[in-house]
Coordinates of C-alpha atoms and ligand atoms in Angstrom, one line a residue:
M277 CA -72.3 -46.6 38.2
A278 CA -70.9 -44.2 40.8
A279 CA -68.3 -45.6 43.3
K280 CA -69.3 -46.2 46.9
F281 CA -68.7 -43.2 49.2
K282 CA -66.3 -44.1 52.0
I283 CA -64.4 -42.0 54.5
Q284 CA -61.7 -40.2 52.5
P285 CA -58.1 -40.4 53.5
L286 CA -56.7 -37.5 55.6
S287 CA -56.7 -34.4 53.5
F288 CA -56.0 -30.9 54.5
N289 CA -57.3 -27.9 52.8
S290 CA -57.2 -24.2 53.8
Q291 CA -60.8 -24.3 55.1
F292 CA -60.0 -27.3 57.3
A293 CA -56.8 -25.7 58.6
K294 CA -58.7 -22.5 59.4
R295 CA -61.3 -24.4 61.4
V296 CA -58.5 -26.3 63.4
L297 CA -56.7 -23.1 64.2
I298 CA -59.8 -21.2 65.3
L299 CA -60.7 -24.1 67.5
S300 CA -57.2 -24.3 69.0
L301 CA -56.9 -20.5 69.5
P302 CA -58.6 -20.2 73.0
L303 CA -56.3 -22.8 74.5
A304 CA -53.2 -21.2 72.8
I305 CA -54.1 -17.9 74.6
V306 CA -54.5 -19.8 77.9
F307 CA -51.0 -21.5 77.4
F308 CA -49.5 -18.2 76.4
A309 CA -50.9 -16.6 79.7
F310 CA -49.6 -19.5 81.8
T311 CA -46.1 -19.0 80.4
H312 CA -46.4 -15.3 80.8
W313 CA -47.2 -15.6 84.5
Q314 CA -44.6 -18.4 84.7
L315 CA -47.1 -21.0 85.7
M316 CA -45.9 -23.2 82.9
S317 CA -42.6 -23.6 81.1
I318 CA -42.5 -22.6 77.4
S319 CA -41.7 -26.2 76.2
T320 CA -44.7 -27.6 78.2
A321 CA -46.9 -24.9 76.7
V322 CA -45.8 -25.7 73.2
L323 CA -46.3 -29.4 73.8
C324 CA -49.8 -28.7 75.2
F325 CA -50.6 -26.6 72.1
V326 CA -49.4 -29.3 69.7
I327 CA -51.5 -31.9 71.6
T328 CA -54.5 -29.5 71.3
V329 CA -54.0 -29.0 67.6
I330 CA -53.7 -32.8 67.0
S331 CA -56.8 -33.6 69.0
N332 CA -58.8 -31.0 67.1
V333 CA -57.5 -32.4 63.8
L334 CA -58.6 -35.9 64.9
L335 CA -62.0 -34.5 66.0
L336 CA -62.8 -32.5 62.9
L337 CA -61.4 -34.7 60.2
P338 CA -64.1 -37.5 60.1
I339 CA -66.9 -34.9 60.1
S340 CA -65.3 -32.8 57.4
S341 CA -64.7 -35.9 55.4
E342 CA -68.2 -37.2 55.8
L343 CA -69.7 -33.9 54.8
R344 CA -67.7 -34.1 51.6
I345 CA -69.2 -37.6 51.0
L346 CA -72.6 -36.3 51.6
R347 CA -72.1 -33.4 49.2
N348 CA -70.9 -35.9 46.5
Y349 CA -73.9 -38.1 47.3
I350 CA -76.3 -35.2 46.8
Y351 CA -74.6 -34.4 43.4
S352 CA -74.9 -38.0 42.3
L353 CA -78.6 -38.0 43.2
A354 CA -79.0 -34.8 41.2
N355 CA -77.3 -36.4 38.3
G356 CA -79.8 -39.3 38.3
D357 CA -78.0 -42.0 40.2
T358 CA -80.7 -43.7 42.3
D359 CA -78.5 -46.4 43.9
Y360 CA -79.2 -45.5 47.5
S361 CA -76.7 -48.1 48.8
N362 CA -73.9 -46.0 47.4
I363 CA -73.2 -44.2 50.6
V364 CA -71.3 -45.6 53.6
L365 CA -70.9 -43.3 56.6
S366 CA -69.6 -43.9 60.1
E367 CA -70.9 -40.9 62.1
K368 CA -74.5 -41.2 63.4
D369 CA -75.4 -37.5 62.6
T370 CA -74.2 -37.7 59.0
R371 CA -75.9 -41.1 58.6
D372 CA -79.2 -39.5 59.8
L373 CA -78.7 -36.7 57.4
A374 CA -78.1 -39.1 54.5
R375 CA -81.2 -41.0 55.4
A376 CA -83.3 -37.8 55.4
I377 CA -81.8 -36.8 52.0
T378 CA -82.5 -40.3 50.6
A379 CA -86.1 -40.1 51.8
I380 CA -86.7 -36.7 50.3
H381 CA -85.1 -37.9 47.1
K382 CA -87.3 -41.0 46.9
I383 CA -90.5 -38.8 47.4
W384 CA -89.5 -36.4 44.7
T385 CA -88.4 -39.1 42.3
S386 CA -91.8 -40.8 42.7
K387 CA -93.6 -37.4 42.3
A388 CA -91.5 -36.6 39.2
E389 CA -92.3 -40.1 37.7
T390 CA -96.0 -39.7 38.3
L391 CA -95.9 -36.2 36.7
E392 CA -93.9 -37.5 33.7
A393 CA -96.4 -40.4 33.2
Q394 CA -99.3 -37.9 33.5
T395 CA -97.7 -35.5 31.0
L396 CA -97.0 -38.3 28.6
S397 CA -100.5 -39.7 28.8
D398 CA -101.9 -36.1 28.5
A399 CA -99.8 -35.6 25.4
A400 CA -101.0 -38.9 24.0
V401 CA -104.7 -38.0 24.7
F402 CA -104.0 -34.6 23.1
D403 CA -102.7 -36.3 20.0
T404 CA -105.6 -38.7 19.7
L405 CA -108.1 -35.9 19.5
P406 CA -109.2 -35.9 15.9
D407 CA -109.2 -32.1 15.4
P408 CA -106.3 -29.6 15.4
I409 CA -105.7 -27.9 18.7
L410 CA -103.2 -25.0 19.2
M411 CA -102.0 -23.4 22.4
L412 CA -101.0 -19.7 22.2
D413 CA -99.0 -17.6 24.7
A414 CA -100.2 -14.2 25.7
E415 CA -98.7 -12.6 22.5
G416 CA -100.4 -15.1 20.2
Y417 CA -97.3 -17.3 19.6
I418 CA -97.9 -21.0 19.3
T419 CA -96.4 -22.9 22.3
N420 CA -97.9 -26.3 21.7
S421 CA -100.1 -28.3 19.3
N422 CA -101.4 -31.8 18.8
L423 CA -100.6 -34.2 15.9
P424 CA -103.8 -33.3 13.8
A425 CA -102.7 -29.6 14.0
Q426 CA -99.2 -30.5 12.8
K427 CA -100.8 -32.5 9.9
F428 CA -103.2 -29.8 9.1
L429 CA -100.8 -26.8 9.2
G430 CA -98.1 -28.8 7.4
A431 CA -94.8 -26.9 7.8
D432 CA -92.9 -26.3 11.0
F433 CA -95.2 -23.7 12.7
L434 CA -94.2 -23.9 16.3
A435 CA -93.2 -20.6 17.8
C436 CA -95.0 -18.9 14.9
N437 CA -97.5 -16.2 15.6
I438 CA -101.1 -17.2 14.8
D439 CA -101.5 -14.2 12.5
K440 CA -98.7 -15.6 10.3
L441 CA -100.6 -18.8 9.8
F442 CA -104.1 -17.5 9.1
S443 CA -105.0 -14.4 7.2
T444 CA -108.7 -14.3 7.7
N445 CA -109.5 -11.1 9.6
I446 CA -112.6 -12.4 11.3
F447 CA -110.7 -15.3 12.9
I448 CA -107.6 -13.2 13.8
A449 CA -109.9 -10.5 15.4
S450 CA -111.6 -13.2 17.5
V451 CA -108.3 -14.6 18.7
E452 CA -107.1 -11.1 19.6
K453 CA -110.3 -10.4 21.6
V454 CA -109.6 -13.5 23.7
L455 CA -105.9 -12.7 24.1
K456 CA -106.6 -9.2 25.3
G457 CA -109.1 -10.6 27.8
E458 CA -112.1 -8.8 26.2
S459 CA -113.9 -12.2 26.0
I460 CA -113.5 -15.5 27.7
S461 CA -114.3 -17.5 24.6
E462 CA -115.2 -16.9 21.0
S463 CA -116.6 -19.2 18.2
V464 CA -116.3 -18.4 14.6
V465 CA -116.8 -20.1 11.2
F466 CA -114.3 -18.8 8.6
H467 CA -112.9 -19.6 5.2
A468 CA -109.1 -20.5 5.1
P469 CA -107.8 -19.9 1.6
E470 CA -104.3 -21.0 2.7
Y471 CA -105.5 -24.4 3.7
N472 CA -107.2 -25.8 0.5
N473 CA -110.0 -23.3 0.8
R474 CA -111.5 -25.2 3.8
Q475 CA -114.3 -23.9 5.9
L476 CA -113.3 -24.0 9.5
Y477 CA -115.1 -23.6 12.8
A478 CA -112.8 -22.3 15.5
H479 CA -113.4 -22.3 19.2
I480 CA -111.1 -20.0 21.0
T481 CA -110.9 -20.2 24.8
K482 CA -108.9 -18.3 27.5
L483 CA -107.2 -20.5 30.0
P484 CA -107.8 -19.7 33.7
S485 CA -105.1 -17.2 34.9
H486 CA -104.1 -19.4 38.0
L487 CA -102.5 -21.9 35.6
K488 CA -98.9 -20.9 35.5
G489 CA -97.9 -22.4 32.2
R490 CA -96.9 -20.4 29.1
A491 CA -100.2 -21.2 27.3
S492 CA -102.8 -18.5 27.6
V493 CA -105.3 -19.4 25.0
V494 CA -106.5 -22.7 23.3
V495 CA -107.7 -22.7 19.7
S496 CA -109.6 -25.8 18.5
L497 CA -110.3 -26.0 14.8
Y498 CA -113.0 -28.2 13.2
D499 CA -113.1 -28.8 9.4
V500 CA -116.8 -28.1 8.5
S501 CA -116.3 -28.0 4.8
K502 CA -117.9 -31.4 4.2
A503 CA -120.9 -30.7 6.5
L504 CA -121.5 -27.3 4.9
S505 CA -121.2 -28.7 1.4
L506 CA -123.6 -31.5 2.3
E507 CA -126.0 -28.9 3.8
K508 CA -125.8 -27.0 0.5
K509 CA -126.3 -30.1 -1.6
Q510 CA -129.4 -31.0 0.5
S511 CA -130.9 -27.6 0.1
D512 CA -130.0 -27.5 -3.6
F513 CA -131.7 -30.9 -3.9
V514 CA -134.9 -29.8 -2.2
A515 CA -134.9 -26.6 -4.4
N516 CA -134.3 -28.6 -7.6
A517 CA -136.9 -31.3 -6.7
S518 CA -139.6 -28.7 -5.8
H519 CA -138.7 -26.7 -9.0
E520 CA -139.0 -29.9 -11.2
L521 CA -142.3 -30.8 -9.6
R522 CA -143.7 -27.2 -9.7
T523 CA -143.1 -26.8 -13.5
P524 CA -145.3 -29.6 -14.7
L525 CA -147.9 -28.8 -11.9
S526 CA -148.2 -25.2 -13.1
V527 CA -148.5 -26.5 -16.7
I528 CA -151.3 -28.8 -15.7
S529 CA -153.1 -26.2 -13.6
G530 CA -152.8 -23.7 -16.5
F531 CA -154.5 -26.2 -18.8
I532 CA -157.2 -27.0 -16.3
E533 CA -158.0 -23.3 -15.9
T534 CA -158.2 -22.9 -19.7
L535 CA -160.4 -26.0 -20.0
Q536 CA -162.7 -24.5 -17.4
T537 CA -163.0 -21.2 -19.1
T538 CA -162.0 -20.3 -22.7
A539 CA -161.6 -23.8 -24.1
R540 CA -164.7 -25.2 -22.3
D541 CA -166.5 -26.2 -25.5
D542 CA -163.5 -26.6 -27.8
A543 CA -163.2 -30.4 -28.3
D544 CA -159.9 -30.2 -30.3
A545 CA -158.2 -28.1 -27.7
R546 CA -159.5 -30.4 -25.0
D547 CA -157.9 -33.4 -26.7
A548 CA -154.6 -31.6 -27.2
F549 CA -154.5 -30.3 -23.7
L550 CA -155.4 -33.6 -22.1
A551 CA -152.5 -35.2 -24.1
I552 CA -150.0 -32.7 -22.7
M553 CA -151.5 -33.1 -19.2
K554 CA -151.0 -36.8 -19.5
E555 CA -147.4 -36.4 -20.6
Q556 CA -146.8 -34.0 -17.7
T557 CA -148.3 -36.3 -15.1
E558 CA -146.2 -39.2 -16.5
Y559 CA -143.1 -37.0 -16.1
M560 CA -144.1 -36.2 -12.5
S561 CA -144.7 -39.8 -11.7
N562 CA -141.3 -40.7 -13.2
L563 CA -139.7 -37.9 -11.2
I564 CA -141.3 -39.0 -7.9
E565 CA -140.3 -42.6 -8.7
D566 CA -136.7 -41.5 -9.2
L567 CA -136.7 -39.4 -6.1
L568 CA -138.1 -42.3 -4.0
S569 CA -135.5 -44.6 -5.5
L570 CA -132.7 -42.2 -4.6
S571 CA -133.8 -41.7 -1.1
R572 CA -134.4 -45.5 -0.6
L573 CA -130.8 -46.0 -1.9
E574 CA -129.3 -43.4 0.3
M575 CA -131.2 -44.8 3.4
G576 CA -130.6 -48.5 2.6
Q577 CA -126.8 -48.5 2.0
D578 CA -126.4 -51.0 4.7
K579 CA -128.8 -53.5 3.1
E580 CA -127.2 -56.9 2.6
I581 CA -126.1 -57.8 -0.9
K582 CA -126.8 -61.5 -1.4
D583 CA -128.6 -62.3 -4.7
K584 CA -126.8 -64.4 -7.4
V585 CA -127.4 -62.2 -10.4
D586 CA -127.3 -63.6 -14.0
L587 CA -126.3 -60.6 -16.1
H588 CA -127.6 -62.3 -19.3
E589 CA -131.1 -62.4 -17.8
V590 CA -130.8 -58.8 -16.7
I591 CA -129.8 -57.6 -20.1
D592 CA -132.5 -59.7 -21.9
D593 CA -135.2 -58.3 -19.6
V594 CA -134.0 -54.7 -20.1
M595 CA -133.8 -55.2 -23.8
Q596 CA -137.4 -56.4 -23.9
A597 CA -138.5 -53.3 -22.0
L598 CA -136.6 -50.9 -24.3
K599 CA -137.2 -52.7 -27.6
L600 CA -140.0 -50.4 -28.6
K601 CA -138.1 -47.3 -27.7
A602 CA -135.1 -48.5 -29.8
F603 CA -137.4 -49.3 -32.7
Q604 CA -139.1 -45.9 -32.5
R605 CA -135.7 -44.2 -32.8
S606 CA -134.4 -46.7 -35.4
V607 CA -131.5 -47.5 -33.0
N608 CA -130.0 -50.9 -33.4
V609 CA -128.8 -52.4 -30.1
K610 CA -125.9 -54.9 -30.5
I611 CA -124.9 -57.0 -27.5
S612 CA -121.6 -58.8 -27.4
E613 CA -120.2 -61.0 -24.8
L614 CA -116.4 -61.3 -25.0
N615 CA -116.0 -64.2 -22.6
R616 CA -118.1 -66.4 -20.3
I617 CA -119.8 -64.3 -17.7
P618 CA -120.3 -65.8 -14.2
K619 CA -123.2 -64.9 -12.0
I620 CA -122.3 -62.0 -9.7
V621 CA -123.3 -61.4 -6.0
A622 CA -125.4 -58.3 -6.2
D623 CA -128.9 -56.9 -5.6
N624 CA -130.9 -58.2 -8.5
Q625 CA -133.4 -55.3 -8.6
Q626 CA -130.7 -52.6 -8.3
I627 CA -128.6 -54.2 -11.1
H628 CA -131.7 -54.2 -13.3
Q629 CA -132.1 -50.5 -12.6
I630 CA -128.5 -49.5 -13.5
V631 CA -128.6 -51.5 -16.8
Q632 CA -132.0 -50.0 -17.6
N633 CA -130.8 -46.4 -16.9
L634 CA -127.7 -46.8 -18.9
L635 CA -129.2 -48.6 -21.9
D636 CA -132.1 -46.1 -21.8
N637 CA -129.6 -43.2 -22.0
A638 CA -127.6 -44.8 -24.8
I639 CA -130.8 -45.3 -26.9
K640 CA -132.2 -41.9 -25.9
Y641 CA -129.1 -39.8 -26.7
A642 CA -127.9 -41.8 -29.7
P643 CA -128.6 -40.2 -33.1
E644 CA -131.6 -41.7 -35.0
N645 CA -130.6 -44.6 -37.3
S646 CA -127.4 -45.4 -35.4
E647 CA -126.0 -48.3 -33.4
V648 CA -125.7 -48.8 -29.7
T649 CA -123.3 -51.5 -28.5
V650 CA -123.3 -53.2 -25.2
E651 CA -120.1 -55.1 -24.5
I652 CA -119.8 -57.4 -21.5
K653 CA -116.7 -59.1 -20.2
T654 CA -114.9 -60.4 -17.1
I655 CA -111.8 -58.6 -15.9
P656 CA -109.3 -59.5 -13.1
E657 CA -109.6 -56.2 -11.2
I658 CA -111.7 -53.1 -11.2
P659 CA -109.7 -50.1 -12.4
A660 CA -109.7 -47.5 -9.6
K661 CA -108.2 -44.3 -8.5
S662 CA -106.6 -44.1 -5.1
G663 CA -109.0 -43.3 -2.3
Q664 CA -112.0 -45.0 -3.9
N665 CA -113.7 -47.7 -1.9
I666 CA -113.7 -50.4 -4.5
A667 CA -113.8 -54.2 -4.1
S668 CA -110.7 -56.1 -5.2
G669 CA -110.6 -59.3 -7.3
K670 CA -112.5 -60.6 -10.3
A671 CA -115.2 -58.4 -11.8
V672 CA -117.5 -57.9 -14.7
S673 CA -117.6 -54.8 -16.9
I674 CA -120.5 -53.7 -19.1
A675 CA -119.8 -50.9 -21.6
F676 CA -122.7 -49.0 -23.2
N677 CA -121.6 -47.0 -26.3
N678 CA -123.7 -44.7 -28.4
K679 CA -122.7 -42.4 -31.2
G680 CA -123.3 -38.7 -31.0
Q681 CA -121.6 -35.4 -30.2
K682 CA -118.5 -35.5 -28.0
I683 CA -119.3 -34.4 -24.4
N684 CA -116.9 -31.8 -23.1
K685 CA -114.9 -32.2 -20.0
E686 CA -117.0 -29.9 -17.7
D687 CA -120.2 -31.8 -18.6
L688 CA -118.5 -35.2 -18.2
A689 CA -117.5 -34.3 -14.7
R690 CA -121.1 -33.3 -13.7
L691 CA -123.2 -36.0 -15.4
T692 CA -123.8 -38.0 -12.2
E693 CA -124.9 -35.0 -10.2
K694 CA -128.6 -35.0 -9.3
F695 CA -130.8 -33.1 -11.8
Y696 CA -127.8 -32.3 -14.0
R697 CA -128.8 -32.4 -17.7
M698 CA -126.8 -31.2 -20.6
Q699 CA -128.1 -28.0 -22.2
V700 CA -127.9 -29.5 -25.7
H701 CA -130.4 -32.2 -24.7
K702 CA -132.7 -29.8 -22.9
D703 CA -132.7 -27.7 -26.1
M704 CA -133.5 -30.8 -28.1
K705 CA -136.5 -31.3 -25.8
I706 CA -135.3 -34.9 -24.9
K707 CA -137.3 -35.8 -21.8
G708 CA -135.6 -36.8 -18.6
T709 CA -135.3 -35.9 -14.9
G710 CA -131.5 -35.8 -14.6
L711 CA -131.6 -38.5 -11.9
G712 CA -130.9 -41.7 -13.8
L713 CA -127.1 -41.5 -13.6
A714 CA -127.2 -40.3 -10.0
I715 CA -129.2 -43.4 -9.1
A716 CA -126.8 -45.7 -11.1
K717 CA -123.8 -44.1 -9.3
Q718 CA -125.4 -44.7 -5.8
I719 CA -126.1 -48.4 -6.7
I720 CA -122.6 -48.9 -8.0
L721 CA -121.1 -47.3 -4.9
H722 CA -123.2 -49.6 -2.7
H723 CA -121.8 -52.6 -4.6
R724 CA -118.2 -51.2 -4.3
G725 CA -118.0 -51.1 -8.1
N726 CA -117.0 -48.3 -10.4
L727 CA -118.5 -46.2 -13.2
T728 CA -116.4 -44.5 -15.9
V729 CA -117.4 -42.4 -18.8
S730 CA -115.4 -41.3 -21.9
S731 CA -116.4 -39.4 -25.0
T732 CA -114.6 -38.9 -28.3
V733 CA -115.6 -37.3 -31.6
Y734 CA -115.3 -40.6 -33.6
N735 CA -116.5 -43.1 -31.0
G736 CA -119.2 -41.2 -29.3
T737 CA -119.9 -41.7 -25.6
T738 CA -119.2 -44.9 -23.5
F739 CA -120.4 -45.5 -20.0
T740 CA -118.8 -48.5 -18.4
I741 CA -119.9 -50.1 -15.2
Y742 CA -117.7 -52.4 -13.2
L743 CA -119.2 -54.8 -10.6
P744 CA -117.3 -57.3 -8.5
V745 CA -118.1 -60.9 -8.9
K746 CA -118.1 -61.5 -5.2
Q747 CA -118.7 -59.1 -2.3
N748 CA -115.9 -59.6 0.1
Ligands
ATP114 N1 -125.3 -41.9 -23.3 C1 -125.3 -40.6 -23.2 N2 -124.9 -39.9 -24.3 C2 -124.9 -38.5 -24.2 N3 -125.3 -37.8 -23.1 C3 -125.8 -38.5 -22.1 C4 -125.8 -39.9 -22.1 N4 -126.2 -40.4 -20.9 C5 -126.5 -39.2 -20.2 N5 -126.2 -38.1 -20.9 C6 -126.4 -36.8 -20.4 O1 -126.4 -36.8 -19.0 C7 -127.6 -36.2 -18.4 C8 -127.9 -36.9 -17.2 O2 -128.4 -38.3 -17.5 P1 -129.4 -39.0 -16.5 O3 -129.6 -40.4 -17.0 O4 -129.0 -38.8 -15.1 O5 -130.7 -38.1 -16.7 P2 -131.8 -38.1 -17.8 O6 -131.5 -39.1 -18.8 O7 -131.8 -36.7 -18.3 O8 -133.1 -38.4 -17.1 P3 -133.6 -39.7 -16.5 O9 -132.6 -40.8 -16.8 O10 -133.8 -39.5 -15.0 O11 -134.9 -39.9 -17.1 C9 -128.5 -36.4 -19.6 O12 -129.6 -35.4 -19.4 C10 -127.7 -36.1 -20.8 O13 -127.5 -34.8 -21.0
MG115 MG1 -131.3 -41.1 -18.1

């Protein structure tokens, strides 16, 4: 806290002495003239001069001293001391001056506080924007950025030139165009190999020239990788679905044409063709059923999960449905329950569908005359990798194992993609749409469970589903 400013004790300095002498000089000349014309004795003149000097000192000293107090007061305000009662002055003029200085200081302090609060709130708003924003000066150097930009660009990039951070020509050319004033704003989608190969949409805008700040151009970046990959997945899906439907349709229409022309009266050919046509229509109806299932699942992810599902009943029902298929392939299905399985909170129909798809696969892809095992048990927690949205707490796992060739890593990673089928099974003419596992995965995600798959030479392939006992 600064000390109160009071009138200082008498203090002479060269400036003060000069002022006193200058002020006393005219009377000194008058006294000198009076003694010269013998109107006054020398001793009286000296006495008068001394009295003049003393009265000038007494007149000037308080003003000079108060000016010094005022100067110190202004410095203390400049140094951030806002105690306005710090100043004590005796002269009216200097008091008025101090009041005026205090008033100006109060106005500017309040303006500065408003400006600071505004700047802080602007910076906070800037940081809460979800996408990276960069400010560039007229040469392309970064002058400011928000938090998402700092997270996105990683290292310390402030004061870096934009062309050191991004190498993609199309983006740098657009930034240069705006910096040079050839365009007011530019938008560009580009690929950023230095940032995890992301696809970015950049909007580059020139700031109005009347703004006097250092920033000249604002660059906003949006990560559009997910949206573009989703778009690609959707168009791939439509292409795949129409291809899968067109193939059996063209087979059927080919046979219809043959039956209408060359094979019109050939009874044997007609029977054979009708059998194939029946098979193709069954395939088409399965495919349409699967496609509808998938779209229903994708649309109804917010459907409430509230059934109490008895997994014994589900497995029994599915076994009944697949008994004939297992028998035809001489596959023996062995079910083992390792401990008492509680009912789980789930969607009954959807759980039937997953168990059906996985047991159907195990029977379909197992070698003939082999064994398929289904092992069901309770576990304390669902195993999960970080970032997966999986329910915590007690769960049930069902592992479906079938013998057969080991599935390589690349295939394993792609099995749950829509329409993905392993070449070896296509070559073996094993029927399927390639949608069963995609449907199972959707259902499991909806239940916040998990699906894992492993494959070894000796043990064959094991798909394991994990479902939480309760949905919390
Ligand atoms: N238990 C398994 N053993 C070996 N390969 C499997 C197994 N389950 C699935 N696959 C492979 O994964 C692919 C995808 O399986 P998915 O169940 O999604 O489709 P699908 O069985 O071909 O057709 P759908 O189930 O729709 O009739 C299969 O084509 C097959 O190549
Ligand atoms: Mg299948």
